[in-house]
PDB file of C-alpha atoms in Angstrom:
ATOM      1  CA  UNK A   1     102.153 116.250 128.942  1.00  0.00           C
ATOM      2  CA  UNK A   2     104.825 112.817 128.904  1.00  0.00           C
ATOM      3  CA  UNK A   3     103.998 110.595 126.409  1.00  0.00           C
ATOM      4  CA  UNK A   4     105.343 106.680 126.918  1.00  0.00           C
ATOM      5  CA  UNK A   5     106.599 105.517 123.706  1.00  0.00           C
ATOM      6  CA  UNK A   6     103.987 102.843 123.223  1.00  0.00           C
ATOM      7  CA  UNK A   7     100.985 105.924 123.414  1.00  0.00           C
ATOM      8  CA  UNK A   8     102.929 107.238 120.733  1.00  0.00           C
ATOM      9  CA  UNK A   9     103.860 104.047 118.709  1.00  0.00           C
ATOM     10  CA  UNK A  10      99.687 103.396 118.842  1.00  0.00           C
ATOM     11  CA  UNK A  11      99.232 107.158 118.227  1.00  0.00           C
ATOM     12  CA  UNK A  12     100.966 106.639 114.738  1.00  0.00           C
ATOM     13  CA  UNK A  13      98.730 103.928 113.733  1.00  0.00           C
ATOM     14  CA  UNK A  14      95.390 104.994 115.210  1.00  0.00           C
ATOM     15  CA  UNK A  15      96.377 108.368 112.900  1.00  0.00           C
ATOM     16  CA  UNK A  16      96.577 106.503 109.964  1.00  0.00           C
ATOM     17  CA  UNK A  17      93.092 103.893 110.538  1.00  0.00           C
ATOM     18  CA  UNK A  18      91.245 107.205 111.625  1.00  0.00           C
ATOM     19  CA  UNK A  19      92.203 108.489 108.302  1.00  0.00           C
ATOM     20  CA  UNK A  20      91.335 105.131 105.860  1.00  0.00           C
ATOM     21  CA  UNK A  21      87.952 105.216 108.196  1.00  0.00           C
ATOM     22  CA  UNK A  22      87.088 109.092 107.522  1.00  0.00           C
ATOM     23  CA  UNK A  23      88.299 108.515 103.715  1.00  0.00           C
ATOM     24  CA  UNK A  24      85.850 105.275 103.301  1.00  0.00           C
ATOM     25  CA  UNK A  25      82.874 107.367 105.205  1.00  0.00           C
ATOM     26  CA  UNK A  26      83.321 110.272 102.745  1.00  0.00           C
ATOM     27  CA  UNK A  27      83.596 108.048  99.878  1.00  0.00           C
ATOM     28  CA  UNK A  28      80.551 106.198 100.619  1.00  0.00           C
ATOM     29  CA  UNK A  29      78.455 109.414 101.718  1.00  0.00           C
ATOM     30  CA  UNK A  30      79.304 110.223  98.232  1.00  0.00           C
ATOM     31  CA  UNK A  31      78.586 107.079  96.307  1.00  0.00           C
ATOM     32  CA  UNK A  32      75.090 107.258  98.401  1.00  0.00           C
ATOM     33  CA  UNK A  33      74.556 110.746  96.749  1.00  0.00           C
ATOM     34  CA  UNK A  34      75.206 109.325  93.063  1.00  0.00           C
ATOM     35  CA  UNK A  35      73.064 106.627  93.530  1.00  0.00           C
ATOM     36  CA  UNK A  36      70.293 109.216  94.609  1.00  0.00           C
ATOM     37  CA  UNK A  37      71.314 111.425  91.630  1.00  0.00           C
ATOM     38  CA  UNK A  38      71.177 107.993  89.053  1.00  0.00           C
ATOM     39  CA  UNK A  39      67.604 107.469  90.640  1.00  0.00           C
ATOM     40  CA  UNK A  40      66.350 110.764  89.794  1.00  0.00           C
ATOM     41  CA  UNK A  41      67.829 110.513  86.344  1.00  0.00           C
ATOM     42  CA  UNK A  42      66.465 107.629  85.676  1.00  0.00           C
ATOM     43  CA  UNK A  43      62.881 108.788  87.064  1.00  0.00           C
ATOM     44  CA  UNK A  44      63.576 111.755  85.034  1.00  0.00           C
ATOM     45  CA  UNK A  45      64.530 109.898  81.809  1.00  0.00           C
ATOM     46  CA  UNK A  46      61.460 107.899  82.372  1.00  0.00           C
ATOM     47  CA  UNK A  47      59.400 110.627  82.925  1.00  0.00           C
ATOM     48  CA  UNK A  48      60.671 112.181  79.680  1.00  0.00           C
ATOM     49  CA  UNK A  49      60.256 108.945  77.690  1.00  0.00           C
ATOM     50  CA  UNK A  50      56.558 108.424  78.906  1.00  0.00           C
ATOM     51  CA  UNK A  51      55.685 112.579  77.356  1.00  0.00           C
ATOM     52  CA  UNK A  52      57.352 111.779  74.263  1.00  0.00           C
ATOM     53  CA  UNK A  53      55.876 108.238  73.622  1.00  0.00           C
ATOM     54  CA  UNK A  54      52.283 110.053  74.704  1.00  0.00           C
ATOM     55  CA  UNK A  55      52.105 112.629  71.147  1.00  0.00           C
ATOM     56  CA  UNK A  56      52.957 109.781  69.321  1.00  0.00           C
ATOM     57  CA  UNK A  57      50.825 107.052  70.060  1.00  0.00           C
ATOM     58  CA  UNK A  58      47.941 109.439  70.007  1.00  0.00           C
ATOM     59  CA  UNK A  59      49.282 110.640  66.201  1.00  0.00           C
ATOM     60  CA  UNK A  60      49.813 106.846  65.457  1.00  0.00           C
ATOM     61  CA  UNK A  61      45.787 105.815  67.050  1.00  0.00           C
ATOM     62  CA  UNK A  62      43.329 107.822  64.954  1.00  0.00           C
ATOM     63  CA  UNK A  63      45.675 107.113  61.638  1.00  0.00           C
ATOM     64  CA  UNK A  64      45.046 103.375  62.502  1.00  0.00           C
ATOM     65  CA  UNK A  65      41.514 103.581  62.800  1.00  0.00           C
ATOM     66  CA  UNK A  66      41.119 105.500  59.509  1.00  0.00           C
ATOM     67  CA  UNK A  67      43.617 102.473  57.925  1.00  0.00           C
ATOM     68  CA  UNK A  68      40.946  99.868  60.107  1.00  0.00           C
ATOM     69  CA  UNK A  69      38.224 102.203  58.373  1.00  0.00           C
ATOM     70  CA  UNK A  70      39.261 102.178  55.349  1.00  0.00           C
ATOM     71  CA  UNK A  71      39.891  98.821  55.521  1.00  0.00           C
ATOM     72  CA  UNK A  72      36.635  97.478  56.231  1.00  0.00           C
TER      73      UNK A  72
ATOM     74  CA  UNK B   1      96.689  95.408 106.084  1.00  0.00           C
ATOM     75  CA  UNK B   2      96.462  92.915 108.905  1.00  0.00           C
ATOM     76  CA  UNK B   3      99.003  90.953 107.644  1.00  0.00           C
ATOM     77  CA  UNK B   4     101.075  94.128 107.730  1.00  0.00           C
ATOM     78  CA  UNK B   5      99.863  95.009 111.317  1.00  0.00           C
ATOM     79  CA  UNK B   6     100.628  91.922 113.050  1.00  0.00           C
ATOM     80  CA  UNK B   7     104.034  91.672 111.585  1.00  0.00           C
ATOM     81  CA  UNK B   8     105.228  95.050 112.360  1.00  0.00           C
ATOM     82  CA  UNK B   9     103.501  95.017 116.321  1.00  0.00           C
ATOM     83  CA  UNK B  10     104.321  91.808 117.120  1.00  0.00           C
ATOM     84  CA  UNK B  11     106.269  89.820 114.673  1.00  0.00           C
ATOM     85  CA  UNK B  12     108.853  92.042 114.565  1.00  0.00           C
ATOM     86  CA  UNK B  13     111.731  92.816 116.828  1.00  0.00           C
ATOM     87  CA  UNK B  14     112.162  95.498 119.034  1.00  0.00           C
ATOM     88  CA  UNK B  15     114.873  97.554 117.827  1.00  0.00           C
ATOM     89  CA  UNK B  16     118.218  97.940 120.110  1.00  0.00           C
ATOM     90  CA  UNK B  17     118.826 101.790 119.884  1.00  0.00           C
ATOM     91  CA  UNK B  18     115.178 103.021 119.091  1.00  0.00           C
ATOM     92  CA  UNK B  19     113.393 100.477 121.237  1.00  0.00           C
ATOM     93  CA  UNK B  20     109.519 100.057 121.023  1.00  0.00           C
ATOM     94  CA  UNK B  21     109.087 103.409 118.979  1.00  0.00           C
ATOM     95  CA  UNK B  22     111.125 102.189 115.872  1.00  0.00           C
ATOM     96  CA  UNK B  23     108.055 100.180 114.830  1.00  0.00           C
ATOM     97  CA  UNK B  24     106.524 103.219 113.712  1.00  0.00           C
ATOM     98  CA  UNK B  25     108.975 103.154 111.043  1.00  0.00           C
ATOM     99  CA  UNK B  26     107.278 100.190 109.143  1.00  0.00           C
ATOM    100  CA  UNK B  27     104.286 102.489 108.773  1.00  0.00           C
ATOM    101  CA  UNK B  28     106.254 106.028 108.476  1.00  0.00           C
ATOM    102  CA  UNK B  29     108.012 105.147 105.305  1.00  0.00           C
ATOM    103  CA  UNK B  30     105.718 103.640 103.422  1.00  0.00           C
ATOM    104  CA  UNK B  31     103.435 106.479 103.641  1.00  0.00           C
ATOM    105  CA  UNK B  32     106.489 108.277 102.801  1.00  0.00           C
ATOM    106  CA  UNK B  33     107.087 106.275  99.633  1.00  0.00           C
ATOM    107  CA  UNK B  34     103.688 106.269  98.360  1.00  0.00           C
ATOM    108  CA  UNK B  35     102.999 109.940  99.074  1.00  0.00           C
ATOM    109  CA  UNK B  36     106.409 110.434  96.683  1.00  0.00           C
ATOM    110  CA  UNK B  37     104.452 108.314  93.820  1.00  0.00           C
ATOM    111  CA  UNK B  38     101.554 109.444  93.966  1.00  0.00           C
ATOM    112  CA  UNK B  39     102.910 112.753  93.222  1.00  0.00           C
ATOM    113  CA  UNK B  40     105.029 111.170  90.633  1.00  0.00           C
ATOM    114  CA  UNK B  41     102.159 109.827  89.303  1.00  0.00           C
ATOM    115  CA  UNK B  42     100.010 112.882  89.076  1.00  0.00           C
ATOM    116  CA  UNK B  43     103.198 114.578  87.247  1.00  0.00           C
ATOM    117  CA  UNK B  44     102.944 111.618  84.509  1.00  0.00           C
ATOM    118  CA  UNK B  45      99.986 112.009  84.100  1.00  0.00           C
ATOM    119  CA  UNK B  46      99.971 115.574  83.886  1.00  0.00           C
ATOM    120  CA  UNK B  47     102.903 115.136  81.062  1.00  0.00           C
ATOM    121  CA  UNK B  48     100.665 112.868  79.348  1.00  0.00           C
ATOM    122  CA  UNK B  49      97.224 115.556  79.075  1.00  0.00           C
ATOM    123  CA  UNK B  50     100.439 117.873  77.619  1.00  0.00           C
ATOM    124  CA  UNK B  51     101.273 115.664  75.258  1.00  0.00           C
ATOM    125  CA  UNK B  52      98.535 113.814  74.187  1.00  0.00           C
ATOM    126  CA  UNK B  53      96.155 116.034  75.024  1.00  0.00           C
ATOM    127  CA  UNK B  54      93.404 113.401  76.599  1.00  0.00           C
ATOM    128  CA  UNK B  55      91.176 115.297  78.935  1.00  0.00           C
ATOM    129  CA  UNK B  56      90.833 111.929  81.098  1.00  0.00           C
ATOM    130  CA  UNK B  57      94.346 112.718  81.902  1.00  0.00           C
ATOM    131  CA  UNK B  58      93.291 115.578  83.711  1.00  0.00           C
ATOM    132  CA  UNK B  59      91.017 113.857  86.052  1.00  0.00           C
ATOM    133  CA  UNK B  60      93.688 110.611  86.137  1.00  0.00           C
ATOM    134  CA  UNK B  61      96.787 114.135  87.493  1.00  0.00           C
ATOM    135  CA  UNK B  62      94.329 115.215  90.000  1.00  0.00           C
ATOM    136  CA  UNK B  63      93.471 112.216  91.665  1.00  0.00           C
ATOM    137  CA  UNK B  64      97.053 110.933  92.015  1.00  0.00           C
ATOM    138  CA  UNK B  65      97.593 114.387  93.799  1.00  0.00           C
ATOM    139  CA  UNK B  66      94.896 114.432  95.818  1.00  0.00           C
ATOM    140  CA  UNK B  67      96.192 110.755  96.975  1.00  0.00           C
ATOM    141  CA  UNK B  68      99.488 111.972  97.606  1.00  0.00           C
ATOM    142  CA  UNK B  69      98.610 114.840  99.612  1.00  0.00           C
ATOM    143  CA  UNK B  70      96.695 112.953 102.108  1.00  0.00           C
ATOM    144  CA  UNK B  71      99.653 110.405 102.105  1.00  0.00           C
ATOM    145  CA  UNK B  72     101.465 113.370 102.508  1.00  0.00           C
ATOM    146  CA  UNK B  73      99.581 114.345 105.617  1.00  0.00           C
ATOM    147  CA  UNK B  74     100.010 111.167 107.062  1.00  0.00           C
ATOM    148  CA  UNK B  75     103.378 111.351 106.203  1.00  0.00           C
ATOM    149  CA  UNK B  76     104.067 114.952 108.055  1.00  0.00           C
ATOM    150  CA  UNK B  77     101.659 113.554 111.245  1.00  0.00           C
ATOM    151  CA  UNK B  78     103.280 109.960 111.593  1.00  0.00           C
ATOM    152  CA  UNK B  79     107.333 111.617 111.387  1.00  0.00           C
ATOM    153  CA  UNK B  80     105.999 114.224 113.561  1.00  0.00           C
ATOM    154  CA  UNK B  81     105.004 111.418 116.322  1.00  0.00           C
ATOM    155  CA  UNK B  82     108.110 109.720 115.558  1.00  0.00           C
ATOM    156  CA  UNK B  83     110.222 112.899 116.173  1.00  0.00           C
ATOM    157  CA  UNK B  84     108.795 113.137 119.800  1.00  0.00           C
ATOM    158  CA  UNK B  85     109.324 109.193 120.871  1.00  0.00           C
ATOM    159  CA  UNK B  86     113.099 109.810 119.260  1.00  0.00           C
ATOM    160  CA  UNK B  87     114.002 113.441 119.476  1.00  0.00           C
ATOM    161  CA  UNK B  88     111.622 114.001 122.380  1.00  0.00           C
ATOM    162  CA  UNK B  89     110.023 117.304 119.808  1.00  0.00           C
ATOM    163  CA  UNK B  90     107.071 117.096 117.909  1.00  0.00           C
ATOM    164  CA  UNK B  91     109.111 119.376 114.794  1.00  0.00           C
ATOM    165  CA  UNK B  92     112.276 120.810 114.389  1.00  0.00           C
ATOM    166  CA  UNK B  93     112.969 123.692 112.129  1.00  0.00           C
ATOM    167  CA  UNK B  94     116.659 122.904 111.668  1.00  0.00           C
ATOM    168  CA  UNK B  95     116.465 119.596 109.762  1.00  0.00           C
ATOM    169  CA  UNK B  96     116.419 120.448 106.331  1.00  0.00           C
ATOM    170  CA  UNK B  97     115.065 117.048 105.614  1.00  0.00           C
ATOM    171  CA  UNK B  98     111.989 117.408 107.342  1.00  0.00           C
ATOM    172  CA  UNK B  99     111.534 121.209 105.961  1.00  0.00           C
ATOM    173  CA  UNK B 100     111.742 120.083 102.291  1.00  0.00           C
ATOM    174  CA  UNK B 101     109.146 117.284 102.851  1.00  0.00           C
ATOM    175  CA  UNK B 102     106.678 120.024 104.266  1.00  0.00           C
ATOM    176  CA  UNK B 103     108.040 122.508 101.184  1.00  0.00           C
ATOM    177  CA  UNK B 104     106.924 119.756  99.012  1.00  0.00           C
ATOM    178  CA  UNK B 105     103.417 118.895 100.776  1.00  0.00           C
ATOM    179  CA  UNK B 106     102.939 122.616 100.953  1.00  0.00           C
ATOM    180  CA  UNK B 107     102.746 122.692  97.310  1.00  0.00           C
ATOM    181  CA  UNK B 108     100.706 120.278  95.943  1.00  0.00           C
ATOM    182  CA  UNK B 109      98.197 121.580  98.578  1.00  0.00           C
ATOM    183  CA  UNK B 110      98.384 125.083  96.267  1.00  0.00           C
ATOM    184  CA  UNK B 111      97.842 122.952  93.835  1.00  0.00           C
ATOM    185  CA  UNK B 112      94.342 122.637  94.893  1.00  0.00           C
ATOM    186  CA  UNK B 113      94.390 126.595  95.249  1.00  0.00           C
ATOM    187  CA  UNK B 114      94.862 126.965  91.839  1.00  0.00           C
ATOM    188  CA  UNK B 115      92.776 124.490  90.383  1.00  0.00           C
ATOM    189  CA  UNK B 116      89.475 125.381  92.270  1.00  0.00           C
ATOM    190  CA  UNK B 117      90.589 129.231  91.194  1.00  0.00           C
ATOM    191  CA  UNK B 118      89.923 128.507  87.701  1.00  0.00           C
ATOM    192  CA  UNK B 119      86.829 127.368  85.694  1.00  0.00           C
ATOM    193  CA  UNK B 120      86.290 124.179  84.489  1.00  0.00           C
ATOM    194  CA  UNK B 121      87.547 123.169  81.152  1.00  0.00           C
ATOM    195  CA  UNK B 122      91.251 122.930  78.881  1.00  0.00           C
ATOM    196  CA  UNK B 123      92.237 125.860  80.325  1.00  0.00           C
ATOM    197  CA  UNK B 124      92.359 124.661  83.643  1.00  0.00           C
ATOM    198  CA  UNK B 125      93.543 121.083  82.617  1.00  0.00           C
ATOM    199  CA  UNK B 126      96.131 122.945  81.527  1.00  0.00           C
ATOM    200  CA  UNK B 127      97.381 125.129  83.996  1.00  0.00           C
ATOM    201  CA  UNK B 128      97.154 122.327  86.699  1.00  0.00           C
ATOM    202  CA  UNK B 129      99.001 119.662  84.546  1.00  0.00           C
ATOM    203  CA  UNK B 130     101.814 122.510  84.362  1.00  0.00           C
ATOM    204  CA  UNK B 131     102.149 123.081  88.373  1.00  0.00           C
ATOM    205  CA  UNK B 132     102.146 119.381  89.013  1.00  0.00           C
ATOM    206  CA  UNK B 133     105.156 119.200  86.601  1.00  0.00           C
ATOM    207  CA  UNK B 134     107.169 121.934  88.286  1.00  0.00           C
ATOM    208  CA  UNK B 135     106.190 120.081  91.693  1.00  0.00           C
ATOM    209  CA  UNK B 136     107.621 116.535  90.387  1.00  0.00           C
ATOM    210  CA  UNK B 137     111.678 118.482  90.532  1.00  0.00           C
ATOM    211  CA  UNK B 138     110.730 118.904  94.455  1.00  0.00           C
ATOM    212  CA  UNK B 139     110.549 115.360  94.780  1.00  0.00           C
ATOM    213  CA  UNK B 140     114.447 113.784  94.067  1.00  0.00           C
ATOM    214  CA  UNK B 141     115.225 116.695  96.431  1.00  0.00           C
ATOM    215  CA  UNK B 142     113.442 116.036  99.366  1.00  0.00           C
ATOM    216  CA  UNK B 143     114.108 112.558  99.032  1.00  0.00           C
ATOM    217  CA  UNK B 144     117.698 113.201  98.350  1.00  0.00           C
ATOM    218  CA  UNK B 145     118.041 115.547 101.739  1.00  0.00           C
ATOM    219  CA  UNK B 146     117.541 112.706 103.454  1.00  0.00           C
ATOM    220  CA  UNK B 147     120.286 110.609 102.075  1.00  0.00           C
ATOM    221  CA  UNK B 148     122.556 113.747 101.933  1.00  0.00           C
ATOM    222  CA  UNK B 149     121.889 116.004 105.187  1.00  0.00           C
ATOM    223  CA  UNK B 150     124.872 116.510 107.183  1.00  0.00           C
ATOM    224  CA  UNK B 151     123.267 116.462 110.608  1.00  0.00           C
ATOM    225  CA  UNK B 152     122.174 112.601 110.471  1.00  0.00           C
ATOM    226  CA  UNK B 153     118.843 113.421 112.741  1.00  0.00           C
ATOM    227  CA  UNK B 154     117.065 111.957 109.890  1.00  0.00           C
ATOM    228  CA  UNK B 155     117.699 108.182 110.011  1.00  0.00           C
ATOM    229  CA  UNK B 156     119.359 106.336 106.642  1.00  0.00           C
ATOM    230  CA  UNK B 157     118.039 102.812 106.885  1.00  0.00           C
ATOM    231  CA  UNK B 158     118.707 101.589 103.361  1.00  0.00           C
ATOM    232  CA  UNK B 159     122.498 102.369 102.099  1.00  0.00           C
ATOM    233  CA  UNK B 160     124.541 100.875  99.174  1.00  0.00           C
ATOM    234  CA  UNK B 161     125.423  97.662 101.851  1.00  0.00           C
ATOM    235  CA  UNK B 162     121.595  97.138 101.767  1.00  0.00           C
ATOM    236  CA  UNK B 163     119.217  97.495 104.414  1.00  0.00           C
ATOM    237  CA  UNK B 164     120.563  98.252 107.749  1.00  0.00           C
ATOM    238  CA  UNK B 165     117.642  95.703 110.081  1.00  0.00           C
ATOM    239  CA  UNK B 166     117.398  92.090 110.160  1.00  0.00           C
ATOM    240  CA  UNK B 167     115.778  89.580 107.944  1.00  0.00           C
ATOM    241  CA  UNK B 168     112.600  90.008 109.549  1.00  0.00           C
ATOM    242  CA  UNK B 169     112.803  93.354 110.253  1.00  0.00           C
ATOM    243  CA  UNK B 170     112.889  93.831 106.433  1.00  0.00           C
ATOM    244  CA  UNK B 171     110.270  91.269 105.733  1.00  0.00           C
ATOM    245  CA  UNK B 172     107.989  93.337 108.287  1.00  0.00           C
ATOM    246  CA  UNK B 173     109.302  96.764 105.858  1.00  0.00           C
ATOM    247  CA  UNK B 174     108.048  95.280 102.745  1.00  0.00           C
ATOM    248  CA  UNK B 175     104.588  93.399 103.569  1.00  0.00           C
ATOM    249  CA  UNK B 176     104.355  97.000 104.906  1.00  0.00           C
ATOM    250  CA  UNK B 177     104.783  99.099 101.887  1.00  0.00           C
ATOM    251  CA  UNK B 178     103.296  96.231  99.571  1.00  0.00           C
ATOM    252  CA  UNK B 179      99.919  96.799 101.875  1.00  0.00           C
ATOM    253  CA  UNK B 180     100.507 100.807 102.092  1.00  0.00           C
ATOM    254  CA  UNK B 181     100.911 100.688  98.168  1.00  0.00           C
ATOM    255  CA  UNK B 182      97.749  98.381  97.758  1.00  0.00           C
ATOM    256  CA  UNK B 183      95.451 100.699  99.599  1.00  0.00           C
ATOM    257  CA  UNK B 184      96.444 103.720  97.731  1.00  0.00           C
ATOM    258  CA  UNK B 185      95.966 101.683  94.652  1.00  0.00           C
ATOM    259  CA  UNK B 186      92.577 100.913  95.673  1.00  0.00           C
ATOM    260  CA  UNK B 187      91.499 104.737  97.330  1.00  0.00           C
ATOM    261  CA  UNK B 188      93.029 105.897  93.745  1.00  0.00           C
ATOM    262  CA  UNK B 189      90.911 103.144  91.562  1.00  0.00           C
ATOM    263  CA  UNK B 190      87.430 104.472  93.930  1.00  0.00           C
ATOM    264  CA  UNK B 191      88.148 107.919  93.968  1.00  0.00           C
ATOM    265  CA  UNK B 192      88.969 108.047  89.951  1.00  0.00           C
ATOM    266  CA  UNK B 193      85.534 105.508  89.396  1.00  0.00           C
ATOM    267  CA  UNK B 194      83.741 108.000  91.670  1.00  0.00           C
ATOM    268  CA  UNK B 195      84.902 111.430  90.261  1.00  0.00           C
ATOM    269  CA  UNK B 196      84.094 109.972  86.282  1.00  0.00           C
ATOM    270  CA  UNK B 197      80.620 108.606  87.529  1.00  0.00           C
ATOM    271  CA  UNK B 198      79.882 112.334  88.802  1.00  0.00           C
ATOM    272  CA  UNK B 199      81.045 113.696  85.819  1.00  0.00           C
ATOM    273  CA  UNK B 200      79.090 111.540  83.418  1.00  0.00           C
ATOM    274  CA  UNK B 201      75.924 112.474  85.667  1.00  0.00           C
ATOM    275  CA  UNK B 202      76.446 115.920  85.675  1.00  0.00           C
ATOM    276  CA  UNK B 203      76.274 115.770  81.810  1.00  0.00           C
ATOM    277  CA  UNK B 204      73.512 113.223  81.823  1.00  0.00           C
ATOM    278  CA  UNK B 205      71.253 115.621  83.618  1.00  0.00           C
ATOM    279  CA  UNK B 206      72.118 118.725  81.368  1.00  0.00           C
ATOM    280  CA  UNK B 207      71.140 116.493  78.692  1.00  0.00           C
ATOM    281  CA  UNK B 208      68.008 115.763  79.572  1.00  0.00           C
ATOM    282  CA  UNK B 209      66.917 118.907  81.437  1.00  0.00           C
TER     283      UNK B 209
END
């Protein structure tokens, strides 16, 4: 196959913006994927911040009463 | 980029030996130039975990590398196009030139072998920071083949006269490598942001599973 030298002058250049193009679609395919992962931390550290508050406030609850009791 | 583009497809003029396919040469070299640095600067920073012994050096070695293979790549696919509007072949084994610069490309892509052979941790900072330093003494060489090769395939644009092109011809050269430098600068600063972001979640989630 004959190649005319402007094919191959635009062959060098559409070479290097398919590459920047496939190396910005992998980069944000990946920055989608840590944004998914940061959501299901943050669900996660929620999650985990709701179970440990729970023990606590239920400790903290009949101790007031008694106090409110004792109080009165 | 655009800037860049315009200038070297239509600003600039057609060359009188090379014609039409000499443009490629404002994109060719560049690559060429920032696929040496990046190297360069994955060697640095390589010499730097060694010394110091930061572990964000590590991360800092590998990402320069991985920038400078795929500059690399483009590198090896751009002179290859070049070769066949000038030499009328795609490669040619018998320019020593061209040989090194694969030699060199070649192996930083090991370098990937070896890292991903290994287990995460000093060890492996380690071993990789040492490879990327033996790979940095490849680089005056193939860049001095070029300079010193006997059989003068391999054109020598810039000699101790100065640049061998016009005014605007070098204008075009240098908004080129300026814009080729700039977007490695920025695919390094997103790549590095997006490998330290993965590796602060990774321990994030062991810490609270």
């Amino acid at each position: 196959m004959s190649w005319s030298q402007e094919e191959l002058v635009a062959a060098a250049y559409g070479v290097v913006f398919v590459f920047v193009l496939v190396y910005v679609a992998i980069i944000a395919t990946k920055l989608a994927r840590l944004q998914r992962e940061t959501a299901e931390l943050v669900d996660l550290a929620r999650a985990r911040g709701s179970s440990d508050q729970a023990p606590d406030y239920a400790a903290s609850v009949p101790a007031a009463r008694e106090g409110e009791i004792g109080a009165s | 980029m655009g800037l860049a583009l315009v200038l070297a497809l239509i600003v600039a003029p057609e060359d009188a030996d090379q014609g039409i396919s000499q443009r490629i040469f404002y994109i060719h070299v560049p690559i060429a130039l920032t696929a040496y640095f990046c190297f360069g600067l994955g060697a640095v920073k390589a010499l730097l975990l060694l010394w110091r012994g930061d572990e964000r050096y590590d991360l800092e070695s590998y990402v320069a590398i991985h920038q400078g293979t795929i500059f690399g790549a483009l590198t090896l696919i751009t002179g290859a196009i070049w070769a066949k509007a000038s030499w009328g072949v795609w490669w040619t084994w018998s320019s020593n030139q061209l040989v090194l610069f694969l030699v060199l490309f070649l192996f930083y892509c090991a370098y990937f072998m070896l890292r991903y052979s290994l287990e995460d941790g000093p060890r492996r900072a380690r071993s990789s920071a040492v490879y990327a330093l033996f790979g940095v003494a490849l680089i005056p060489v193939s860049f001095l083949a070029i300079r010193l090769a006997e059989d003068f395939i391999h054109p020598t644009v810039f000699t101790r006269d100065g640049p061998q092109m016009s005014g605007t011809m070098f204008a075009t050269f240098v908004v080129s490598w300026g814009a080729v430098t700039l977007l490695a600068y920025v695919l390094y600063r997103v790549e590095l942001a997006g490998k330290r972001l993965d590796a602060d979640l990774r321990e994030l989630r062991e810490a609270l599973q």
